[in-house]
Amino acid sequence: MTYRWDFTPLLDNWQALAMGAVGTLRLFAVCLVLGLGFGLVVALARRSRWRVARWVSIGFIEFFRNTPVLVQILWFYFALPMLVPVEITPFTAAILGISLNSAAYSAEIYRAGIQSIEPGQWEAARAIGMSGLQTLRRIVLPQALRRVLPALTNRGIEIFKMTTLASVVAYIELLHQGRLIASLNFNPLEVYSVIGALFFLFLYPLVRATYALERRLARSD
Amino acid sequence: MDTPLLRLAGLDKRFGDRAVFSGVDLDVKRGDRIAIIGASGSGKSTLLRCINFLERPDAGRVILNGEPVGTERQRAGVSEIRYDEGSLNRLRQRVGMVFQQFNLFPHMTALGNVMEGLLTVKHMARAQAGERAQAELARVGLADKAEAYPAHLSGGQKQRVAIARALAMEPEILLFDEPTSALDPALVGEVLDAIQALASEGRTMLLVTHEIGFAYHMATRVLFLAEGGIYEQGTPDEVLKAPRRPLTQAFIAGHRRFSF
């Protein structure tokens, strides 16, 4: 059996795909910032001197690490509005599910990075009169972030790919648009090949950029 | 009567059940250079680290310029001392420390290391801090290494940057915690020269060291730590040349075994 590849329906629907790409990138950008940003807050809370902050942080991490993102998105979209009178858009549900899950993962990455910094670094900073917060911000975090950059890159890639899960609540992103095109034109081979390729085309340059960042940060070695 | 620059009054430190030292009293006058010697585990470094509160003493007070550090308060009939972060940060600006392992900030250049405290603690303008830091580096003979990162410096150079970093804060007292113990023997000399230069400026310093010979030439007073406290003290001649008590005698004899 020979299959005749035909990309015309895809080209005809380029606008739909472009809309999907915009939706994917928008969701990725928000979840990347929220997920990695909030993850740092959670990591710092986990090593707080206040017990309640530690407990909340650990509870958060364990809850969101050990439940599937897909379930979280569905839960935020369908279940949460039944408990509290809020209207949840597909975008919001996807942001909540992906960001909170990523925050839980990245919190553990940050914690590992912070713990890997020698106690002597803290001591040297404290010994010249720097406060705990200054030490964290100026001395410990810059070194810790550099060490965990490869792990955070992994997290970023994962976030990008997790955006496809938002299609389950009909958020308009690449996979959602692809499925639509495929079901109308009966061409899943072309559509899913192109969708896969598009993800690669977006992600690969981003990953290269983080390599460049790693090299730049390695100046001091 | 002159108030001592630094006074330790009845300092106790325990790690778990083990008492490192107890009831340590010490007066340090301006210009004193005190060498602290003793066997490993005798609490030399811990005593030094209690002075700038990298370790919290379990009892006793550290008194700087007549002002006790921390505030005493009664709680359930027992008096305890509270140390708030602000007052400890202020104390640490006045008491500089140089570590055995240098502890330079690896992500900053030599100049950046020296500038850091000026920028964040003294809130100096960047240009002014840069000038100041450059002068401190020149003082320890490293003016040409300002832009080098610690990874590209030798151990002796790293330790001299660390000394410049401490000096930049204009401390009234300098603490040296075995500053040459992590160095190749060939690099010990340049660090000792830098410390000697500070000594000849009349700076107040406490030095924990295994370099008995250097202690002899540099110190105005020598403390020998053993049995959980200051076991013997006196001038370098008294303690190092003619120790009176048995543990000191054994320690000094051990150090002289291979001298030639």
Short mmCIF file of C-alpha atoms in Angstrom, two decimals:
data_model
loop_
_atom_site.label_atom_id
_atom_site.label_comp_id
_atom_site.label_asym_id
_atom_site.label_seq_id
_atom_site.Cartn_x
_atom_site.Cartn_y
_atom_site.Cartn_z
CA MET A 1 0.00 0.00 0.00
CA THR A 2 1.40 3.35 -0.93
CA TYR A 3 0.14 6.40 0.84
CA ARG A 4 0.00 9.64 -1.08
CA TRP A 5 1.09 12.40 1.21
CA ASP A 6 -1.02 15.50 0.79
CA PHE A 7 -0.29 18.59 2.79
CA THR A 8 -2.77 20.85 0.99
CA PRO A 9 -5.46 20.69 3.69
CA LEU A 10 -2.84 21.75 6.23
CA LEU A 11 -1.65 24.63 4.09
CA ASP A 12 -5.23 25.70 3.51
CA ASN A 13 -5.74 25.75 7.26
CA TRP A 14 -2.51 27.56 8.15
CA GLN A 15 -4.46 30.23 9.98
CA ALA A 16 -5.99 27.65 12.30
CA LEU A 17 -2.55 26.23 12.96
CA ALA A 18 -1.13 29.68 13.60
CA MET A 19 -3.89 30.31 16.12
CA GLY A 20 -2.97 27.04 17.77
CA ALA A 21 0.71 27.97 17.84
CA VAL A 22 -0.12 31.30 19.47
CA GLY A 23 -2.24 29.47 22.05
CA THR A 24 0.58 27.02 22.76
CA LEU A 25 3.20 29.75 23.12
CA ARG A 26 0.95 31.89 25.29
CA LEU A 27 0.20 29.02 27.66
CA PHE A 28 3.85 28.01 27.72
CA ALA A 29 5.07 31.51 28.54
CA VAL A 30 2.62 31.94 31.42
CA CYS A 31 3.22 28.47 32.86
CA LEU A 32 7.00 28.79 32.54
CA VAL A 33 7.07 32.03 34.51
CA LEU A 34 4.49 30.96 37.08
CA GLY A 35 5.72 27.39 37.42
CA LEU A 36 9.43 28.15 37.80
CA GLY A 37 8.80 31.37 39.75
CA PHE A 38 6.36 29.91 42.23
CA GLY A 39 8.60 26.84 42.50
CA LEU A 40 11.35 29.04 43.93
CA VAL A 41 8.93 30.47 46.50
CA VAL A 42 7.88 26.95 47.48
CA ALA A 43 11.52 25.87 47.76
CA LEU A 44 12.35 28.81 50.02
CA ALA A 45 9.28 28.11 52.14
CA ARG A 46 10.47 24.54 52.53
CA ARG A 47 13.65 25.74 54.21
CA SER A 48 11.92 28.47 56.19
CA ARG A 49 12.46 28.73 59.91
CA TRP A 50 8.67 28.73 60.40
CA ARG A 51 7.32 25.25 60.78
CA VAL A 52 3.93 26.08 59.25
CA ALA A 53 5.58 27.38 56.07
CA ARG A 54 7.61 24.17 55.83
CA TRP A 55 4.54 22.00 56.29
CA VAL A 56 2.49 23.89 53.71
CA SER A 57 5.38 23.71 51.25
CA ILE A 58 5.92 19.96 51.70
CA GLY A 59 2.18 19.30 51.48
CA PHE A 60 1.96 21.32 48.29
CA ILE A 61 4.92 19.55 46.69
CA GLU A 62 3.75 16.07 47.55
CA PHE A 63 0.17 16.72 46.47
CA PHE A 64 0.97 18.21 43.09
CA ARG A 65 3.86 15.90 42.30
CA ASN A 66 1.86 12.79 42.93
CA THR A 67 -1.29 13.55 40.96
CA PRO A 68 -1.46 13.62 37.12
CA VAL A 69 -1.55 17.02 35.46
CA LEU A 70 -4.35 15.83 33.20
CA VAL A 71 -6.52 15.09 36.23
CA GLN A 72 -5.61 18.46 37.76
CA ILE A 73 -6.64 20.36 34.62
CA LEU A 74 -9.94 18.47 34.42
CA TRP A 75 -10.50 19.01 38.12
CA PHE A 76 -9.90 22.75 37.95
CA TYR A 77 -12.12 23.06 34.89
CA PHE A 78 -15.06 20.86 35.83
CA ALA A 79 -14.91 20.28 39.59
CA LEU A 80 -13.69 23.53 41.12
CA PRO A 81 -16.64 25.61 39.81
CA MET A 82 -18.96 23.15 41.60
CA LEU A 83 -17.30 23.95 44.93
CA VAL A 84 -16.79 27.69 44.64
CA PRO A 85 -18.71 30.16 42.51
CA VAL A 86 -15.97 30.98 40.03
CA GLU A 87 -15.90 30.78 36.31
CA ILE A 88 -12.89 28.91 35.03
CA THR A 89 -11.85 29.31 31.42
CA PRO A 90 -9.93 26.52 29.69
CA PHE A 91 -6.90 28.82 29.74
CA THR A 92 -7.13 29.32 33.52
CA ALA A 93 -7.66 25.63 34.19
CA ALA A 94 -4.64 24.74 32.08
CA ILE A 95 -2.50 27.41 33.76
CA LEU A 96 -3.46 26.17 37.21
CA GLY A 97 -2.81 22.52 36.44
CA ILE A 98 0.47 22.97 34.59
CA SER A 99 1.92 25.78 36.74
CA LEU A 100 1.19 24.20 40.09
CA ASN A 101 2.53 20.84 38.98
CA SER A 102 5.67 22.46 37.58
CA ALA A 103 6.10 24.53 40.72
CA ALA A 104 6.09 21.36 42.79
CA TYR A 105 8.75 19.76 40.60
CA SER A 106 10.95 22.80 40.24
CA ALA A 107 10.77 23.48 44.00
CA GLU A 108 12.65 20.24 44.54
CA ILE A 109 15.19 21.21 41.90
CA TYR A 110 15.81 24.57 43.57
CA ARG A 111 16.08 22.89 46.97
CA ALA A 112 18.71 20.48 45.67
CA GLY A 113 20.63 23.42 44.20
CA ILE A 114 20.51 25.50 47.37
CA GLN A 115 21.53 22.55 49.52
CA SER A 116 24.49 21.84 47.27
CA ILE A 117 26.12 25.19 48.12
CA GLU A 118 28.89 24.76 50.67
CA PRO A 119 28.14 26.11 54.18
CA GLY A 120 31.35 28.12 53.85
CA GLN A 121 29.63 30.37 51.30
CA TRP A 122 26.93 31.28 53.79
CA GLU A 123 29.53 31.79 56.50
CA ALA A 124 31.77 34.01 54.39
CA ALA A 125 28.83 36.25 53.48
CA ARG A 126 27.51 36.40 57.03
CA ALA A 127 31.04 37.11 58.30
CA ILE A 128 31.17 40.40 56.36
CA GLY A 129 27.80 41.40 57.80
CA MET A 130 25.46 40.41 54.98
CA SER A 131 21.94 39.51 56.07
CA GLY A 132 20.45 36.09 55.45
CA LEU A 133 18.34 37.46 52.61
CA GLN A 134 21.28 39.26 50.99
CA THR A 135 23.34 36.09 51.24
CA LEU A 136 20.62 34.08 49.59
CA ARG A 137 20.06 36.58 46.81
CA ARG A 138 23.64 37.58 46.03
CA ILE A 139 25.73 34.56 46.96
CA VAL A 140 23.74 31.33 47.22
CA LEU A 141 21.01 31.60 44.57
CA PRO A 142 23.26 32.72 41.69
CA GLN A 143 25.48 29.67 42.27
CA ALA A 144 22.57 27.32 42.92
CA LEU A 145 20.64 28.41 39.81
CA ARG A 146 23.68 27.86 37.68
CA ARG A 147 24.07 24.34 38.99
CA VAL A 148 20.43 23.41 38.37
CA LEU A 149 20.05 25.13 34.99
CA PRO A 150 20.16 21.80 33.06
CA ALA A 151 17.44 20.38 35.32
CA LEU A 152 15.36 23.55 34.94
CA THR A 153 15.77 23.33 31.17
CA ASN A 154 14.27 19.85 31.36
CA ARG A 155 11.41 21.29 33.36
CA GLY A 156 10.88 24.03 30.75
CA ILE A 157 10.75 21.47 27.93
CA GLU A 158 8.29 19.43 29.92
CA ILE A 159 6.08 22.50 30.44
CA PHE A 160 6.09 23.19 26.72
CA LYS A 161 4.92 19.67 25.96
CA MET A 162 2.40 19.63 28.80
CA THR A 163 0.54 22.48 27.08
CA THR A 164 -0.95 19.81 24.78
CA LEU A 165 -2.89 18.52 27.78
CA ALA A 166 -4.94 21.72 27.67
CA SER A 167 -6.66 20.38 24.55
CA VAL A 168 -8.69 18.17 26.90
CA VAL A 169 -10.69 21.22 28.03
CA ALA A 170 -10.86 22.58 24.47
CA TYR A 171 -8.17 25.21 24.94
CA ILE A 172 -7.04 26.31 21.50
CA GLU A 173 -3.45 25.19 21.10
CA LEU A 174 -1.53 23.27 18.43
CA LEU A 175 -2.80 19.78 19.24
CA HIS A 176 -6.39 20.95 19.56
CA GLN A 177 -6.23 22.61 16.15
CA GLY A 178 -4.47 19.60 14.64
CA ARG A 179 -7.17 17.22 15.82
CA LEU A 180 -9.77 19.51 14.34
CA ILE A 181 -8.04 19.60 10.96
CA ALA A 182 -7.44 15.84 11.03
CA SER A 183 -11.04 15.01 11.80
CA LEU A 184 -12.33 17.26 9.04
CA ASN A 185 -9.91 16.10 6.36
CA PHE A 186 -9.23 12.51 7.43
CA ASN A 187 -5.47 13.13 7.26
CA PRO A 188 -4.03 12.21 10.70
CA LEU A 189 -0.70 11.11 9.23
CA GLU A 190 0.12 14.53 7.82
CA VAL A 191 -1.42 16.46 10.68
CA TYR A 192 0.23 14.67 13.59
CA SER A 193 3.56 14.54 11.76
CA VAL A 194 3.45 18.28 11.25
CA ILE A 195 2.28 18.96 14.83
CA GLY A 196 5.19 16.87 16.16
CA ALA A 197 7.62 18.66 13.85
CA LEU A 198 6.32 22.06 14.93
CA PHE A 199 6.97 21.23 18.58
CA PHE A 200 10.52 20.23 17.70
CA LEU A 201 11.02 23.43 15.72
CA PHE A 202 9.90 25.54 18.66
CA LEU A 203 11.74 23.63 21.36
CA TYR A 204 15.10 22.96 19.79
CA PRO A 205 16.15 26.64 19.48
CA LEU A 206 14.99 27.24 23.06
CA VAL A 207 17.17 24.39 24.29
CA ARG A 208 20.11 25.71 22.29
CA ALA A 209 19.58 29.07 23.93
CA THR A 210 19.88 27.52 27.39
CA TYR A 211 23.15 25.84 26.34
CA ALA A 212 24.43 29.26 25.37
CA LEU A 213 23.33 30.57 28.75
CA GLU A 214 25.16 27.72 30.49
CA ARG A 215 28.33 28.59 28.61
CA ARG A 216 27.97 32.23 29.49
CA LEU A 217 27.55 31.38 33.16
CA ALA A 218 30.61 29.12 32.99
CA ARG A 219 32.85 32.14 32.49
CA SER A 220 33.96 31.99 36.12
CA ASP A 221 35.21 28.37 35.89
CA MET B 1 40.77 51.94 83.29
CA ASP B 2 40.82 51.06 79.63
CA THR B 3 37.83 49.07 78.37
CA PRO B 4 39.12 46.10 76.42
CA LEU B 5 38.18 46.16 72.74
CA LEU B 6 36.85 42.63 73.10
CA ARG B 7 35.97 40.70 76.19
CA LEU B 8 34.77 37.14 76.43
CA ALA B 9 33.05 36.46 79.73
CA GLY B 10 32.33 32.90 80.83
CA LEU B 11 31.85 31.53 77.33
CA ASP B 12 30.49 27.97 77.09
CA LYS B 13 30.04 25.90 73.98
CA ARG B 14 28.65 22.40 73.72
CA PHE B 15 28.02 20.20 70.70
CA GLY B 16 25.29 17.87 71.92
CA ASP B 17 26.54 16.32 75.14
CA ARG B 18 30.14 17.19 74.53
CA ALA B 19 31.41 20.39 76.07
CA VAL B 20 33.92 22.02 73.71
CA PHE B 21 34.93 24.59 76.28
CA SER B 22 33.41 26.18 79.30
CA GLY B 23 33.92 29.36 81.25
CA VAL B 24 36.35 30.96 78.82
CA ASP B 25 37.32 34.50 79.87
CA LEU B 26 39.49 36.65 77.67
CA ASP B 27 40.32 40.33 77.38
CA VAL B 28 41.64 41.63 74.08
CA LYS B 29 43.06 45.14 74.05
CA ARG B 30 43.47 47.26 70.96
CA GLY B 31 46.64 46.19 69.17
CA ASP B 32 46.78 42.75 70.77
CA ARG B 33 47.79 39.92 68.50
CA ILE B 34 46.67 36.69 70.04
CA ALA B 35 47.73 33.31 68.70
CA ILE B 36 45.49 30.43 69.69
CA ILE B 37 47.13 27.03 69.55
CA GLY B 38 46.21 23.56 70.72
CA ALA B 39 45.55 20.03 69.56
CA SER B 40 42.83 19.21 67.02
CA GLY B 41 39.45 19.23 68.71
CA SER B 42 40.60 21.51 71.52
CA GLY B 43 38.03 24.09 70.40
CA LYS B 44 40.34 26.70 68.87
CA SER B 45 38.24 27.29 65.78
CA THR B 46 34.99 27.04 67.71
CA LEU B 47 36.17 29.71 70.13
CA LEU B 48 37.06 31.98 67.22
CA ARG B 49 33.71 31.32 65.56
CA CYS B 50 31.86 32.20 68.75
CA ILE B 51 33.36 35.69 68.62
CA ASN B 52 31.51 36.59 65.41
CA PHE B 53 28.62 34.24 66.14
CA LEU B 54 29.10 31.79 63.31
CA GLU B 55 28.60 29.55 66.33
CA ARG B 56 26.26 30.55 69.13
CA PRO B 57 27.85 30.26 72.54
CA ASP B 58 25.64 28.29 74.95
CA ALA B 59 26.41 30.61 77.82
CA GLY B 60 28.48 33.67 78.56
CA ARG B 61 28.77 36.99 76.80
CA VAL B 62 30.79 38.52 74.03
CA ILE B 63 31.43 42.16 74.88
CA LEU B 64 32.66 44.51 72.17
CA ASN B 65 33.91 47.93 73.28
CA GLY B 66 32.10 47.54 76.59
CA GLU B 67 28.79 46.67 74.93
CA PRO B 68 27.51 43.14 75.43
CA VAL B 69 26.22 41.51 72.26
CA GLY B 70 22.61 40.33 72.50
CA THR B 71 19.98 41.21 75.07
CA GLU B 72 19.40 39.27 78.23
CA ARG B 73 15.84 38.52 79.25
CA GLN B 74 14.02 36.41 81.80
CA ARG B 75 11.87 33.60 80.57
CA ALA B 76 10.14 31.27 83.01
CA GLY B 77 12.61 32.33 85.69
CA VAL B 78 15.63 31.41 83.56
CA SER B 79 17.67 34.15 81.99
CA GLU B 80 18.51 33.68 78.35
CA ILE B 81 20.23 35.83 75.77
CA ARG B 82 18.53 36.81 72.56
CA TYR B 83 20.61 37.66 69.53
CA ASP B 84 18.72 39.52 66.83
CA GLU B 85 20.02 39.35 63.30
CA GLY B 86 20.57 43.10 62.95
CA SER B 87 22.91 43.38 65.90
CA LEU B 88 24.87 40.31 64.80
CA ASN B 89 25.26 41.80 61.31
CA ARG B 90 26.59 45.01 62.85
CA LEU B 91 28.99 43.06 65.07
CA ARG B 92 30.27 41.10 62.07
CA GLN B 93 31.13 44.29 60.22
CA ARG B 94 33.45 45.18 63.07
CA VAL B 95 34.98 41.71 63.35
CA GLY B 96 36.47 40.42 60.10
CA MET B 97 37.16 36.76 59.48
CA VAL B 98 39.50 34.81 57.23
CA PHE B 99 38.72 31.12 56.77
CA GLN B 100 40.85 28.05 56.33
CA GLN B 101 39.07 27.19 53.06
CA PHE B 102 39.09 30.84 51.81
CA ASN B 103 35.37 30.66 50.97
CA LEU B 104 35.66 33.13 48.13
CA PHE B 105 32.48 33.65 46.11
CA PRO B 106 33.30 31.63 42.97
CA HIS B 107 30.84 33.46 40.72
CA MET B 108 32.51 36.82 41.32
CA THR B 109 35.89 38.16 40.26
CA ALA B 110 38.54 38.93 42.88
CA LEU B 111 37.41 42.56 42.72
CA GLY B 112 33.76 41.52 42.98
CA ASN B 113 34.53 39.49 46.09
CA VAL B 114 36.13 42.46 47.80
CA MET B 115 33.39 44.86 46.65
CA GLU B 116 30.49 42.68 47.77
CA GLY B 117 30.37 43.79 51.40
CA LEU B 118 30.96 47.42 50.43
CA LEU B 119 27.96 47.32 48.08
CA THR B 120 25.48 45.26 50.07
CA VAL B 121 26.41 46.02 53.67
CA LYS B 122 27.98 49.47 53.52
CA HIS B 123 25.75 50.59 50.61
CA MET B 124 28.67 52.29 48.93
CA ALA B 125 28.29 53.56 45.35
CA ARG B 126 29.64 51.11 42.81
CA ALA B 127 32.46 53.35 41.53
CA GLN B 128 33.62 54.19 45.02
CA ALA B 129 33.43 50.55 46.13
CA GLY B 130 35.43 49.54 43.07
CA GLU B 131 38.19 52.01 43.91
CA ARG B 132 38.24 50.94 47.50
CA ALA B 133 38.35 47.23 46.59
CA GLN B 134 41.13 47.85 44.08
CA ALA B 135 43.17 49.53 46.82
CA GLU B 136 42.63 46.56 49.16
CA LEU B 137 43.74 44.16 46.44
CA ALA B 138 46.84 46.28 45.84
CA ARG B 139 47.61 46.13 49.54
CA VAL B 140 47.82 42.33 49.41
CA GLY B 141 49.80 42.47 46.15
CA LEU B 142 47.03 41.41 43.81
CA ALA B 143 46.22 44.59 41.93
CA ASP B 144 46.74 42.77 38.63
CA LYS B 145 44.33 39.95 39.55
CA ALA B 146 41.25 42.14 40.03
CA GLU B 147 39.37 40.67 37.07
CA ALA B 148 40.39 37.04 37.72
CA TYR B 149 37.84 34.56 39.02
CA PRO B 150 38.78 32.49 42.10
CA ALA B 151 39.07 29.33 39.97
CA HIS B 152 42.01 30.92 38.19
CA LEU B 153 43.91 31.91 41.33
CA SER B 154 46.37 29.87 43.36
CA GLY B 155 45.54 28.97 46.95
CA GLY B 156 47.81 31.69 48.27
CA GLN B 157 46.25 34.28 45.99
CA LYS B 158 42.76 33.18 47.00
CA GLN B 159 43.59 33.59 50.65
CA ARG B 160 45.03 37.04 50.02
CA VAL B 161 41.81 38.03 48.20
CA ALA B 162 39.91 36.73 51.24
CA ILE B 163 42.07 38.91 53.48
CA ALA B 164 41.38 41.92 51.24
CA ARG B 165 37.66 41.12 51.41
CA ALA B 166 37.77 41.17 55.20
CA LEU B 167 39.90 44.34 55.34
CA ALA B 168 37.59 46.26 53.01
CA MET B 169 34.96 46.31 55.76
CA GLU B 170 37.43 48.17 58.00
CA PRO B 171 37.04 45.76 60.90
CA GLU B 172 38.40 46.61 64.32
CA ILE B 173 39.36 43.01 64.95
CA LEU B 174 40.52 40.36 62.50
CA LEU B 175 39.96 36.67 63.10
CA PHE B 176 42.13 34.18 61.23
CA ASP B 177 40.95 30.58 61.34
CA GLU B 178 43.94 28.44 60.32
CA PRO B 179 44.55 30.65 57.29
CA THR B 180 47.42 28.58 55.90
CA SER B 181 46.30 25.04 56.72
CA ALA B 182 44.74 24.42 53.30
CA LEU B 183 47.75 25.72 51.37
CA ASP B 184 50.66 24.03 49.62
CA PRO B 185 53.76 24.59 51.75
CA ALA B 186 55.23 26.72 48.97
CA LEU B 187 52.29 29.14 49.19
CA VAL B 188 52.19 29.51 52.97
CA GLY B 189 54.83 32.22 52.97
CA GLU B 190 52.94 34.79 50.89
CA VAL B 191 49.90 34.54 53.16
CA LEU B 192 51.97 34.78 56.32
CA ASP B 193 53.69 37.84 54.83
CA ALA B 194 50.31 39.48 54.28
CA ILE B 195 49.27 38.74 57.87
CA GLN B 196 52.62 39.96 59.15
CA ALA B 197 52.12 43.23 57.28
CA LEU B 198 48.79 43.72 59.04
CA ALA B 199 50.40 42.89 62.37
CA SER B 200 53.00 45.59 61.84
CA GLU B 201 50.21 48.12 61.25
CA GLY B 202 49.17 47.44 64.83
CA ARG B 203 45.88 45.76 64.00
CA THR B 204 44.07 43.75 66.61
CA MET B 205 43.92 40.12 65.62
CA LEU B 206 43.23 36.63 66.83
CA LEU B 207 44.87 33.83 64.91
CA VAL B 208 44.21 30.13 65.20
CA THR B 209 47.23 28.42 63.73
CA HIS B 210 49.45 25.37 63.58
CA GLU B 211 52.37 27.52 62.44
CA ILE B 212 54.04 27.69 65.83
CA GLY B 213 57.05 29.52 64.48
CA PHE B 214 54.88 32.21 62.94
CA ALA B 215 52.86 32.50 66.12
CA TYR B 216 56.09 33.06 68.02
CA HIS B 217 57.17 35.95 65.82
CA MET B 218 53.79 37.55 65.24
CA ALA B 219 51.84 37.24 68.48
CA THR B 220 51.87 39.46 71.52
CA ARG B 221 50.16 36.73 73.48
CA VAL B 222 49.68 33.00 73.05
CA LEU B 223 46.75 30.93 74.31
CA PHE B 224 47.07 27.18 74.57
CA LEU B 225 43.67 25.48 74.59
CA ALA B 226 43.16 22.13 76.28
CA GLU B 227 40.81 20.43 78.70
CA GLY B 228 37.86 22.56 77.69
CA GLY B 229 39.39 25.95 78.22
CA ILE B 230 42.46 28.17 78.15
CA TYR B 231 44.98 25.80 79.66
CA GLU B 232 47.98 28.11 79.60
CA GLN B 233 48.61 31.62 78.33
CA GLY B 234 51.35 34.18 78.28
CA THR B 235 53.87 35.82 76.02
CA PRO B 236 55.23 33.76 73.11
CA ASP B 237 58.45 33.27 75.06
CA GLU B 238 56.60 32.00 78.11
CA VAL B 239 54.20 29.62 76.38
CA LEU B 240 56.25 28.47 73.41
CA LYS B 241 59.77 28.46 74.80
CA ALA B 242 59.23 27.67 78.46
CA PRO B 243 55.76 26.14 78.91
CA ARG B 244 54.97 25.44 82.55
CA ARG B 245 52.17 22.89 82.38
CA PRO B 246 52.47 19.29 81.14
CA LEU B 247 50.00 19.33 78.19
CA THR B 248 51.56 22.50 76.82
CA GLN B 249 55.01 21.03 77.21
CA ALA B 250 53.98 17.85 75.38
CA PHE B 251 52.33 19.86 72.59
CA ILE B 252 55.34 22.11 72.06
CA ALA B 253 57.72 19.15 72.22
CA GLY B 254 55.65 17.41 69.53
CA HIS B 255 55.91 20.44 67.28
CA ARG B 256 59.64 20.73 67.77
CA ARG B 257 60.33 17.07 67.12
CA PHE B 258 61.27 17.58 63.50
CA SER B 259 62.73 21.04 63.64
CA PHE B 260 66.32 21.33 62.53
#
